[in-house]
PDB file of C-alpha atoms in Angstrom:
ATOM      1  CA  MET A   1     -26.226 -16.843  -4.164  1.00 61.00           C
ATOM      2  CA  LYS A   2     -25.545 -13.629  -2.249  1.00 75.00           C
ATOM      3  CA  ASP A   3     -26.222 -10.426  -4.180  1.00 78.00           C
ATOM      4  CA  LEU A   4     -22.829  -8.710  -4.060  1.00 84.00           C
ATOM      5  CA  THR A   5     -23.843  -5.699  -6.134  1.00 83.00           C
ATOM      6  CA  LYS A   6     -26.702  -4.822  -3.808  1.00 84.00           C
ATOM      7  CA  ASN A   7     -24.297  -4.739  -0.841  1.00 85.00           C
ATOM      8  CA  ARG A   8     -21.490  -2.886  -2.644  1.00 87.00           C
ATOM      9  CA  TRP A   9     -21.449   0.082  -0.252  1.00 90.00           C
ATOM     10  CA  LYS A  10     -21.112  -2.235   2.740  1.00 91.00           C
ATOM     11  CA  PHE A  11     -17.949  -3.677   1.189  1.00 92.00           C
ATOM     12  CA  VAL A  12     -16.372  -0.203   1.157  1.00 93.00           C
ATOM     13  CA  LEU A  13     -16.647  -0.056   4.957  1.00 94.00           C
ATOM     14  CA  ILE A  14     -13.629  -2.281   5.760  1.00 93.00           C
ATOM     15  CA  PRO A  15     -11.125  -0.415   3.521  1.00 94.00           C
ATOM     16  CA  ALA A  16     -12.545   2.895   4.779  1.00 95.00           C
ATOM     17  CA  LEU A  17     -12.007   1.919   8.430  1.00 96.00           C
ATOM     18  CA  ILE A  18      -8.415   0.829   7.720  1.00 95.00           C
ATOM     19  CA  VAL A  19      -7.633   4.092   5.914  1.00 95.00           C
ATOM     20  CA  ILE A  20      -9.239   6.161   8.704  1.00 96.00           C
ATOM     21  CA  ALA A  21      -7.181   4.264  11.294  1.00 96.00           C
ATOM     22  CA  GLY A  22      -4.109   4.981   9.167  1.00 94.00           C
ATOM     23  CA  ILE A  23      -4.899   8.709   9.082  1.00 95.00           C
ATOM     24  CA  VAL A  24      -5.376   8.809  12.864  1.00 96.00           C
ATOM     25  CA  LEU A  25      -2.086   6.968  13.536  1.00 94.00           C
ATOM     26  CA  TYR A  26      -0.352   9.121  10.904  1.00 93.00           C
ATOM     27  CA  ILE A  27      -1.292  12.176  12.981  1.00 93.00           C
ATOM     28  CA  VAL A  28      -0.358  10.475  16.267  1.00 91.00           C
ATOM     29  CA  HIS A  29       3.080   9.435  14.958  1.00 87.00           C
ATOM     30  CA  GLY A  30       3.701  12.844  13.409  1.00 84.00           C
ATOM     31  CA  GLY A  31       3.769  11.519   9.842  1.00 86.00           C
ATOM     32  CA  PHE A  32       5.330   8.500   8.188  1.00 87.00           C
ATOM     33  CA  ASN A  33       8.509   6.969   9.561  1.00 83.00           C
ATOM     34  CA  PHE A  34      10.640   7.912   6.546  1.00 81.00           C
ATOM     35  CA  ASP A  35      13.863   5.959   6.307  1.00 79.00           C
ATOM     36  CA  VAL A  36      17.181   7.554   5.420  1.00 76.00           C
ATOM     37  CA  GLU A  37      16.711   6.534   1.777  1.00 73.00           C
ATOM     38  CA  PHE A  38      13.680   8.829   1.504  1.00 76.00           C
ATOM     39  CA  MET A  39      14.408  11.757   3.815  1.00 74.00           C
ATOM     40  CA  GLY A  40      18.197  11.836   3.547  1.00 75.00           C
ATOM     41  CA  GLY A  41      20.408  11.675   6.625  1.00 80.00           C
ATOM     42  CA  ILE A  42      22.388   9.032   8.491  1.00 84.00           C
ATOM     43  CA  ARG A  43      21.517   5.627   9.896  1.00 85.00           C
ATOM     44  CA  MET A  44      23.663   4.193  12.694  1.00 87.00           C
ATOM     45  CA  GLN A  45      23.459   0.791  14.330  1.00 87.00           C
ATOM     46  CA  VAL A  46      24.977   0.660  17.805  1.00 89.00           C
ATOM     47  CA  ASN A  47      25.321  -2.352  20.090  1.00 89.00           C
ATOM     48  CA  MET A  48      24.204  -1.073  23.498  1.00 88.00           C
ATOM     49  CA  HIS A  49      24.821  -4.379  25.346  1.00 86.00           C
ATOM     50  CA  THR A  50      21.702  -3.731  27.417  1.00 86.00           C
ATOM     51  CA  ASP A  51      18.023  -2.955  27.040  1.00 85.00           C
ATOM     52  CA  PHE A  52      17.441   0.748  26.522  1.00 85.00           C
ATOM     53  CA  ASP A  53      14.684   3.327  26.274  1.00 85.00           C
ATOM     54  CA  ASN A  54      14.326   4.818  22.780  1.00 84.00           C
ATOM     55  CA  LYS A  55      13.278   8.251  24.029  1.00 85.00           C
ATOM     56  CA  GLU A  56      16.116   8.371  26.538  1.00 86.00           C
ATOM     57  CA  VAL A  57      18.683   7.704  23.793  1.00 86.00           C
ATOM     58  CA  ALA A  58      17.076  10.291  21.485  1.00 85.00           C
ATOM     59  CA  ASP A  59      17.074  12.903  24.271  1.00 86.00           C
ATOM     60  CA  LEU A  60      20.724  12.131  25.050  1.00 84.00           C
ATOM     61  CA  ILE A  61      21.737  12.672  21.413  1.00 83.00           C
ATOM     62  CA  GLN A  62      19.844  15.958  21.263  1.00 82.00           C
ATOM     63  CA  GLU A  63      21.422  17.141  24.514  1.00 81.00           C
ATOM     64  CA  LYS A  64      25.021  16.191  23.712  1.00 74.00           C
ATOM     65  CA  THR A  65      25.294  17.342  20.082  1.00 73.00           C
ATOM     66  CA  VAL A  66      26.297  20.897  19.234  1.00 63.00           C
ATOM     67  CA  ASP A  67      23.499  21.297  16.692  1.00 63.00           C
ATOM     68  CA  THR A  68      20.946  19.576  19.002  1.00 64.00           C
ATOM     69  CA  VAL A  69      20.240  16.875  16.436  1.00 65.00           C
ATOM     70  CA  SER A  70      16.711  15.449  16.458  1.00 67.00           C
ATOM     71  CA  ALA A  71      17.080  11.665  16.193  1.00 73.00           C
ATOM     72  CA  LYS A  72      14.673   8.762  15.768  1.00 75.00           C
ATOM     73  CA  VAL A  73      15.716   5.705  17.758  1.00 79.00           C
ATOM     74  CA  GLN A  74      14.409   2.153  17.301  1.00 74.00           C
ATOM     75  CA  THR A  75      15.497  -1.341  18.277  1.00 76.00           C
ATOM     76  CA  GLY A  76      17.030  -3.620  15.649  1.00 69.00           C
ATOM     77  CA  ASP A  77      16.721  -7.395  15.187  1.00 70.00           C
ATOM     78  CA  ASN A  78      18.534  -7.660  18.503  1.00 77.00           C
ATOM     79  CA  PRO A  79      16.644  -5.718  21.230  1.00 79.00           C
ATOM     80  CA  GLN A  80      20.009  -4.469  22.521  1.00 84.00           C
ATOM     81  CA  VAL A  81      20.942  -2.872  19.188  1.00 87.00           C
ATOM     82  CA  ALA A  82      19.898   0.750  18.675  1.00 86.00           C
ATOM     83  CA  VAL A  83      19.021   1.943  15.169  1.00 85.00           C
ATOM     84  CA  ILE A  84      19.524   5.714  15.109  1.00 84.00           C
ATOM     85  CA  LYS A  85      18.309   7.936  12.260  1.00 84.00           C
ATOM     86  CA  THR A  86      19.039  11.643  11.980  1.00 82.00           C
ATOM     87  CA  PRO A  87      18.846  14.372   9.319  1.00 79.00           C
ATOM     88  CA  PRO A  88      22.013  14.907   7.249  1.00 77.00           C
ATOM     89  CA  VAL A  89      24.971  15.800   9.526  1.00 78.00           C
ATOM     90  CA  ASP A  90      28.721  16.128   9.055  1.00 79.00           C
ATOM     91  CA  GLU A  91      31.402  13.779  10.373  1.00 81.00           C
ATOM     92  CA  THR A  92      31.926  15.860  13.510  1.00 83.00           C
ATOM     93  CA  VAL A  93      28.301  15.447  14.574  1.00 82.00           C
ATOM     94  CA  LYS A  94      28.414  11.701  13.817  1.00 84.00           C
ATOM     95  CA  THR A  95      31.369  11.455  16.183  1.00 85.00           C
ATOM     96  CA  GLU A  96      29.539  13.516  18.813  1.00 85.00           C
ATOM     97  CA  ILE A  97      26.548  11.169  18.646  1.00 86.00           C
ATOM     98  CA  PHE A  98      28.602   8.023  19.116  1.00 87.00           C
ATOM     99  CA  ASN A  99      30.791   9.588  21.817  1.00 87.00           C
ATOM    100  CA  ALA A 100      27.668  10.527  23.777  1.00 87.00           C
ATOM    101  CA  LEU A 101      26.520   6.912  23.650  1.00 88.00           C
ATOM    102  CA  LYS A 102      30.006   5.620  24.522  1.00 89.00           C
ATOM    103  CA  ASP A 103      30.178   7.754  27.636  1.00 87.00           C
ATOM    104  CA  LYS A 104      26.659   6.968  28.792  1.00 86.00           C
ATOM    105  CA  TYR A 105      26.636   3.213  28.135  1.00 87.00           C
ATOM    106  CA  ASN A 106      30.380   2.397  28.439  1.00 88.00           C
ATOM    107  CA  LEU A 107      30.727   1.319  24.813  1.00 88.00           C
ATOM    108  CA  SER A 108      33.822   0.653  22.705  1.00 89.00           C
ATOM    109  CA  ASP A 109      34.562   1.635  19.102  1.00 87.00           C
ATOM    110  CA  ASP A 110      33.622  -1.895  17.977  1.00 88.00           C
ATOM    111  CA  ASP A 111      30.061  -1.304  19.179  1.00 88.00           C
ATOM    112  CA  LEU A 112      29.413   1.004  16.236  1.00 88.00           C
ATOM    113  CA  LEU A 113      28.113  -1.753  13.958  1.00 87.00           C
ATOM    114  CA  SER A 114      27.323   0.269  10.843  1.00 85.00           C
ATOM    115  CA  VAL A 115      26.860   3.791   9.510  1.00 85.00           C
ATOM    116  CA  SER A 116      25.108   4.649   6.245  1.00 81.00           C
ATOM    117  CA  SER A 117      24.141   8.016   4.853  1.00 78.00           C
ATOM    118  CA  ALA A 118      22.178   9.584   2.025  1.00 74.00           C
ATOM    119  CA  SER A 119      21.847  13.206   0.990  1.00 72.00           C
ATOM    120  CA  ALA A 120      18.510  15.013   1.109  1.00 66.00           C
ATOM    121  CA  SER A 121      18.619  15.435  -2.680  1.00 71.00           C
ATOM    122  CA  PHE A 122      19.056  11.668  -3.078  1.00 71.00           C
ATOM    123  CA  GLY A 123      16.006  11.084  -0.864  1.00 69.00           C
ATOM    124  CA  ASN A 124      13.941  13.561  -2.888  1.00 75.00           C
ATOM    125  CA  GLU A 125      15.024  11.865  -6.105  1.00 79.00           C
ATOM    126  CA  ILE A 126      13.951   8.460  -4.759  1.00 75.00           C
ATOM    127  CA  GLN A 127      10.526   9.849  -3.813  1.00 75.00           C
ATOM    128  CA  ARG A 128      10.108  11.510  -7.210  1.00 82.00           C
ATOM    129  CA  LYS A 129      10.986   8.335  -9.095  1.00 81.00           C
ATOM    130  CA  ALA A 130       8.706   6.239  -6.870  1.00 78.00           C
ATOM    131  CA  LEU A 131       5.759   8.498  -7.673  1.00 81.00           C
ATOM    132  CA  LEU A 132       6.660   8.620 -11.365  1.00 86.00           C
ATOM    133  CA  TYR A 133       6.967   4.841 -11.763  1.00 82.00           C
ATOM    134  CA  THR A 134       3.731   4.230  -9.873  1.00 81.00           C
ATOM    135  CA  LEU A 135       1.817   6.704 -12.032  1.00 85.00           C
ATOM    136  CA  LEU A 136       3.388   5.224 -15.165  1.00 87.00           C
ATOM    137  CA  ALA A 137       2.320   1.716 -14.124  1.00 83.00           C
ATOM    138  CA  ILE A 138      -1.240   2.883 -13.427  1.00 83.00           C
ATOM    139  CA  ILE A 139      -1.469   4.737 -16.763  1.00 87.00           C
ATOM    140  CA  CYS A 140      -0.253   1.659 -18.666  1.00 87.00           C
ATOM    141  CA  ILE A 141      -2.788  -0.508 -16.816  1.00 84.00           C
ATOM    142  CA  LEU A 142      -5.540   2.021 -17.566  1.00 84.00           C
ATOM    143  CA  ILE A 143      -4.744   2.012 -21.291  1.00 89.00           C
ATOM    144  CA  TYR A 144      -4.446  -1.787 -21.484  1.00 87.00           C
ATOM    145  CA  ILE A 145      -7.775  -2.483 -19.759  1.00 86.00           C
ATOM    146  CA  ALA A 146      -9.553   0.263 -21.721  1.00 86.00           C
ATOM    147  CA  ILE A 147      -8.390  -1.355 -24.984  1.00 88.00           C
ATOM    148  CA  ARG A 148      -9.055  -4.960 -23.959  1.00 84.00           C
ATOM    149  CA  PHE A 149     -12.368  -4.337 -22.174  1.00 85.00           C
ATOM    150  CA  GLU A 150     -13.885  -0.844 -21.945  1.00 85.00           C
ATOM    151  CA  TRP A 151     -13.196   2.488 -20.299  1.00 88.00           C
ATOM    152  CA  ARG A 152     -15.528   1.805 -17.356  1.00 88.00           C
ATOM    153  CA  SER A 153     -13.566  -1.349 -16.529  1.00 88.00           C
ATOM    154  CA  ALA A 154     -10.295   0.584 -16.708  1.00 89.00           C
ATOM    155  CA  ILE A 155     -11.513   3.307 -14.352  1.00 90.00           C
ATOM    156  CA  MET A 156     -12.926   0.830 -11.808  1.00 91.00           C
ATOM    157  CA  ALA A 157      -9.700  -1.207 -11.919  1.00 90.00           C
ATOM    158  CA  VAL A 158      -7.620   1.900 -11.217  1.00 90.00           C
ATOM    159  CA  ILE A 159      -9.947   2.932  -8.368  1.00 91.00           C
ATOM    160  CA  ALA A 160      -9.496  -0.543  -6.856  1.00 92.00           C
ATOM    161  CA  LEU A 161      -5.710  -0.160  -7.208  1.00 90.00           C
ATOM    162  CA  ALA A 162      -5.858   3.245  -5.529  1.00 91.00           C
ATOM    163  CA  ILE A 163      -7.728   1.696  -2.592  1.00 94.00           C
ATOM    164  CA  ASN A 164      -5.056  -1.021  -2.333  1.00 93.00           C
ATOM    165  CA  VAL A 165      -2.269   1.571  -2.259  1.00 90.00           C
ATOM    166  CA  LEU A 166      -4.134   3.618   0.374  1.00 93.00           C
ATOM    167  CA  ILE A 167      -4.549   0.507   2.535  1.00 94.00           C
ATOM    168  CA  MET A 168      -0.827  -0.259   2.247  1.00 93.00           C
ATOM    169  CA  ALA A 169       0.045   3.335   3.154  1.00 92.00           C
ATOM    170  CA  ALA A 170      -2.331   3.058   6.124  1.00 94.00           C
ATOM    171  CA  ILE A 171      -0.526  -0.086   7.311  1.00 93.00           C
ATOM    172  CA  TYR A 172       2.788   1.794   7.215  1.00 92.00           C
ATOM    173  CA  ALA A 173       1.207   4.567   9.299  1.00 92.00           C
ATOM    174  CA  ILE A 174      -0.436   2.147  11.766  1.00 93.00           C
ATOM    175  CA  THR A 175       2.648  -0.016  12.342  1.00 90.00           C
ATOM    176  CA  ASN A 176       5.164   2.858  11.965  1.00 87.00           C
ATOM    177  CA  ILE A 177       7.265   0.655   9.658  1.00 86.00           C
ATOM    178  CA  PRO A 178      10.126   2.638   8.051  1.00 84.00           C
ATOM    179  CA  LEU A 179       9.068   3.964   4.653  1.00 84.00           C
ATOM    180  CA  ASN A 180      11.867   3.136   2.201  1.00 82.00           C
ATOM    181  CA  THR A 181      12.446   1.446  -1.156  1.00 81.00           C
ATOM    182  CA  ASN A 182      10.761  -1.675   0.235  1.00 84.00           C
ATOM    183  CA  PHE A 183       7.502   0.289   0.087  1.00 86.00           C
ATOM    184  CA  ILE A 184       7.972   0.931  -3.621  1.00 85.00           C
ATOM    185  CA  ALA A 185       8.737  -2.737  -4.301  1.00 86.00           C
ATOM    186  CA  ALA A 186       5.787  -3.936  -2.203  1.00 88.00           C
ATOM    187  CA  MET A 187       3.412  -1.416  -3.752  1.00 87.00           C
ATOM    188  CA  LEU A 188       4.323  -2.266  -7.356  1.00 86.00           C
ATOM    189  CA  THR A 189       4.126  -5.992  -6.539  1.00 88.00           C
ATOM    190  CA  VAL A 190       0.621  -5.575  -5.126  1.00 89.00           C
ATOM    191  CA  VAL A 191      -0.458  -3.405  -8.070  1.00 87.00           C
ATOM    192  CA  GLY A 192       0.648  -6.096 -10.522  1.00 85.00           C
ATOM    193  CA  TYR A 193      -0.818  -8.959  -8.496  1.00 86.00           C
ATOM    194  CA  SER A 194      -4.203  -7.383  -7.770  1.00 87.00           C
ATOM    195  CA  ILE A 195      -4.754  -6.172 -11.339  1.00 88.00           C
ATOM    196  CA  ASN A 196      -4.341  -9.778 -12.442  1.00 88.00           C
ATOM    197  CA  ASN A 197      -7.308 -10.783 -10.246  1.00 89.00           C
ATOM    198  CA  THR A 198      -9.357  -7.869 -11.562  1.00 90.00           C
ATOM    199  CA  ILE A 199      -8.640  -8.754 -15.191  1.00 90.00           C
ATOM    200  CA  VAL A 200      -9.713 -12.377 -14.633  1.00 91.00           C
ATOM    201  CA  ILE A 201     -13.069 -11.210 -13.246  1.00 92.00           C
ATOM    202  CA  PHE A 202     -13.629  -8.628 -15.989  1.00 91.00           C
ATOM    203  CA  ASP A 203     -12.736 -11.231 -18.606  1.00 91.00           C
ATOM    204  CA  ARG A 204     -15.441 -13.538 -17.245  1.00 92.00           C
ATOM    205  CA  ILE A 205     -17.896 -10.634 -17.191  1.00 91.00           C
ATOM    206  CA  ARG A 206     -17.133  -9.968 -20.861  1.00 89.00           C
ATOM    207  CA  GLU A 207     -17.721 -13.622 -21.747  1.00 90.00           C
ATOM    208  CA  ASN A 208     -20.966 -13.778 -19.787  1.00 90.00           C
ATOM    209  CA  THR A 209     -22.171 -10.503 -21.312  1.00 86.00           C
ATOM    210  CA  LYS A 210     -22.282 -12.212 -24.713  1.00 85.00           C
ATOM    211  CA  SER A 211     -24.364 -15.112 -23.373  1.00 83.00           C
ATOM    212  CA  ARG A 212     -26.525 -13.084 -20.984  1.00 83.00           C
ATOM    213  CA  LYS A 213     -30.175 -14.116 -20.921  1.00 80.00           C
ATOM    214  CA  LYS A 214     -32.822 -11.515 -21.726  1.00 79.00           C
ATOM    215  CA  ASN A 215     -34.321 -11.646 -18.245  1.00 83.00           C
ATOM    216  CA  GLU A 216     -30.918 -11.476 -16.514  1.00 84.00           C
ATOM    217  CA  THR A 217     -29.885  -8.046 -15.261  1.00 88.00           C
ATOM    218  CA  ILE A 218     -26.344  -6.706 -15.440  1.00 88.00           C
ATOM    219  CA  SER A 219     -26.034  -7.030 -11.655  1.00 88.00           C
ATOM    220  CA  GLU A 220     -27.132 -10.670 -11.762  1.00 89.00           C
ATOM    221  CA  MET A 221     -24.686 -11.420 -14.569  1.00 91.00           C
ATOM    222  CA  VAL A 222     -21.810  -9.725 -12.737  1.00 90.00           C
ATOM    223  CA  ASN A 223     -22.752 -11.534  -9.543  1.00 91.00           C
ATOM    224  CA  ARG A 224     -22.625 -14.850 -11.396  1.00 91.00           C
ATOM    225  CA  SER A 225     -19.285 -13.957 -13.003  1.00 92.00           C
ATOM    226  CA  VAL A 226     -17.712 -13.074  -9.653  1.00 92.00           C
ATOM    227  CA  PHE A 227     -18.797 -16.347  -8.053  1.00 92.00           C
ATOM    228  CA  GLU A 228     -17.567 -18.323 -11.070  1.00 92.00           C
ATOM    229  CA  THR A 229     -14.070 -16.848 -10.661  1.00 92.00           C
ATOM    230  CA  MET A 230     -14.030 -16.548  -6.867  1.00 91.00           C
ATOM    231  CA  GLY A 231     -12.530 -20.006  -6.330  1.00 91.00           C
ATOM    232  CA  ARG A 232      -9.635 -19.208  -8.632  1.00 91.00           C
ATOM    233  CA  THR A 233      -9.039 -15.814  -6.973  1.00 91.00           C
ATOM    234  CA  ILE A 234      -9.123 -17.218  -3.439  1.00 92.00           C
ATOM    235  CA  ASN A 235      -6.935 -20.232  -4.252  1.00 92.00           C
ATOM    236  CA  SER A 236      -4.238 -18.172  -5.988  1.00 91.00           C
ATOM    237  CA  THR A 237      -4.274 -15.635  -3.149  1.00 93.00           C
ATOM    238  CA  ILE A 238      -3.938 -18.303  -0.446  1.00 94.00           C
ATOM    239  CA  THR A 239      -1.106 -20.016  -2.336  1.00 93.00           C
ATOM    240  CA  THR A 240       0.823 -16.752  -2.558  1.00 92.00           C
ATOM    241  CA  LEU A 241       0.115 -15.807   1.053  1.00 94.00           C
ATOM    242  CA  ILE A 242       1.434 -19.113   2.401  1.00 94.00           C
ATOM    243  CA  THR A 243       4.873 -18.299   0.993  1.00 92.00           C
ATOM    244  CA  ILE A 244       4.887 -14.673   2.143  1.00 93.00           C
ATOM    245  CA  VAL A 245       3.621 -15.528   5.638  1.00 94.00           C
ATOM    246  CA  LEU A 246       6.464 -18.043   6.017  1.00 93.00           C
ATOM    247  CA  ILE A 247       8.920 -15.363   4.880  1.00 91.00           C
ATOM    248  CA  TYR A 248       7.449 -13.035   7.507  1.00 91.00           C
ATOM    249  CA  ILE A 249       7.679 -15.640  10.274  1.00 91.00           C
ATOM    250  CA  LEU A 250      11.232 -16.736   9.477  1.00 88.00           C
ATOM    251  CA  GLY A 251      12.705 -13.449   8.258  1.00 83.00           C
ATOM    252  CA  VAL A 252      14.685 -10.770  10.056  1.00 79.00           C
ATOM    253  CA  SER A 253      13.088  -7.398  10.809  1.00 78.00           C
ATOM    254  CA  ALA A 254      14.010  -5.873   7.434  1.00 79.00           C
ATOM    255  CA  ILE A 255      12.293  -8.777   5.646  1.00 87.00           C
ATOM    256  CA  LYS A 256       9.278  -8.546   7.957  1.00 87.00           C
ATOM    257  CA  GLU A 257       8.957  -4.833   7.192  1.00 85.00           C
ATOM    258  CA  PHE A 258       8.633  -5.786   3.519  1.00 88.00           C
ATOM    259  CA  ALA A 259       6.471  -8.899   3.979  1.00 92.00           C
ATOM    260  CA  LEU A 260       3.780  -7.467   6.290  1.00 91.00           C
ATOM    261  CA  PRO A 261       2.570  -4.696   3.914  1.00 90.00           C
ATOM    262  CA  LEU A 262       2.792  -7.221   1.077  1.00 92.00           C
ATOM    263  CA  ILE A 263       0.495  -9.634   2.950  1.00 94.00           C
ATOM    264  CA  VAL A 264      -2.025  -6.875   3.622  1.00 93.00           C
ATOM    265  CA  GLY A 265      -1.754  -5.559   0.062  1.00 92.00           C
ATOM    266  CA  ILE A 266      -2.396  -8.962  -1.532  1.00 94.00           C
ATOM    267  CA  LEU A 267      -5.423  -9.519   0.722  1.00 94.00           C
ATOM    268  CA  ALA A 268      -6.663  -6.040  -0.168  1.00 94.00           C
ATOM    269  CA  GLY A 269      -6.120  -6.748  -3.868  1.00 92.00           C
ATOM    270  CA  ALA A 270      -8.271  -9.876  -3.760  1.00 93.00           C
ATOM    271  CA  TYR A 271     -10.925  -8.069  -1.716  1.00 94.00           C
ATOM    272  CA  THR A 272     -11.212  -5.035  -4.000  1.00 94.00           C
ATOM    273  CA  SER A 273     -11.205  -7.176  -7.151  1.00 92.00           C
ATOM    274  CA  ILE A 274     -14.089  -9.320  -5.906  1.00 92.00           C
ATOM    275  CA  PHE A 275     -16.199  -6.894  -3.906  1.00 92.00           C
ATOM    276  CA  ILE A 276     -15.506  -3.395  -5.228  1.00 93.00           C
ATOM    277  CA  ALA A 277     -14.251  -3.200  -8.833  1.00 91.00           C
ATOM    278  CA  SER A 278     -16.855  -5.570 -10.305  1.00 91.00           C
ATOM    279  CA  THR A 279     -19.851  -4.528  -8.190  1.00 91.00           C
ATOM    280  CA  PHE A 280     -19.432  -0.800  -8.783  1.00 92.00           C
ATOM    281  CA  TRP A 281     -18.839  -1.480 -12.479  1.00 90.00           C
ATOM    282  CA  ALA A 282     -22.223  -3.262 -12.583  1.00 89.00           C
ATOM    283  CA  SER A 283     -23.958  -0.353 -10.865  1.00 89.00           C
ATOM    284  CA  TRP A 284     -22.342   2.153 -13.226  1.00 88.00           C
ATOM    285  CA  LYS A 285     -23.211   0.068 -16.305  1.00 87.00           C
ATOM    286  CA  GLU A 286     -26.850  -0.291 -15.251  1.00 84.00           C
ATOM    287  CA  SER A 287     -27.127   3.452 -14.576  1.00 86.00           C
ATOM    288  CA  ASP A 288     -25.792   4.205 -18.060  1.00 84.00           C
ATOM    289  CA  MET A 289     -28.181   1.708 -19.659  1.00 81.00           C
ATOM    290  CA  LYS A 290     -31.151   3.230 -17.809  1.00 82.00           C
ATOM    291  CA  ALA A 291     -30.069   6.731 -18.844  1.00 81.00           C
ATOM    292  CA  LYS A 292     -29.763   5.655 -22.498  1.00 80.00           C
ATOM    293  CA  ALA A 293     -33.145   3.925 -22.364  1.00 75.00           C
ATOM    294  CA  ALA A 294     -34.756   7.036 -20.870  1.00 78.00           C
ATOM    295  CA  ALA A 295     -33.142   9.231 -23.540  1.00 76.00           C
ATOM    296  CA  ALA A 296     -34.381   6.875 -26.262  1.00 74.00           C
ATOM    297  CA  GLN A 297     -37.908   7.050 -24.830  1.00 79.00           C
ATOM    298  CA  GLU A 298     -37.766  10.842 -24.827  1.00 76.00           C
ATOM    299  CA  ARG A 299     -36.638  10.918 -28.462  1.00 77.00           C
ATOM    300  CA  LYS A 300     -39.383   8.469 -29.394  1.00 77.00           C
ATOM    301  CA  ALA A 301     -42.002  10.565 -27.580  1.00 74.00           C
ATOM    302  CA  ALA A 302     -40.705  13.732 -29.247  1.00 72.00           C
ATOM    303  CA  LYS A 303     -41.080  12.153 -32.708  1.00 73.00           C
ATOM    304  CA  LYS A 304     -44.671  11.142 -31.932  1.00 71.00           C
ATOM    305  CA  ASN A 305     -45.546  14.674 -30.805  1.00 68.00           C
ATOM    306  CA  LYS A 306     -44.307  16.041 -34.110  1.00 61.00           C
TER     307      LYS A 306
END
């Protein structure tokens, strides 16, 4: 049986590399690709009837608008459909944008497929609520695990959740997927799913703590507990992933933008539950026990000296 606790720092390497890659791509892309829902602004879908260069369209919009609007341009489900996002603008500028495209690509009014808008204050409110609800969920999880198990378990579970969220954020930075309310839904789904795996492992650790043999160390007991629950964790994760992978394969781009981070987040949740939360808990527990034993020895020696 492989000693997981002994190799705990090696298991941190994979999440660390993903997060570092996310930071690098975050800088390269100039930040997250915030959708209109988060940053405020307008979102236009235009049928171009031909393949187009994103930068060329963005430069055209900036050149032809009075306020030199800075636009982000992407392809939609159809490679000939342009998805254009800009900061909040008035109706005149919206018309200028579409007229510039009409003149350049010989479009008709029917080629403006959709226009949606959100104010900057609405975007800020969405971001504030997303942060609030996430923190609230984590606090509730922290309290629940601290009551059911112990405070060390609660802290390690929350650290594992934080790693999962960082990995998901890194995936958004790496793939440049639009950051919108799908991110909130995916993040909260992963938080709930991964904490379930962590609780199952900690529950087995609690049971095995009661029946731990005198010559069995905490690390050995935790190692045994993880392997006893690993089959259940892997099977439930695979079952869930089969469904989400099919959704990703068959879905349109908006569904794929939700499913991909969810796939990565669920994998990360299983990984951190098995290899990080439990192993670092064991190390922390053993350190505390050694410190208490050393303190007890000092008190005993002090009494003898008296």
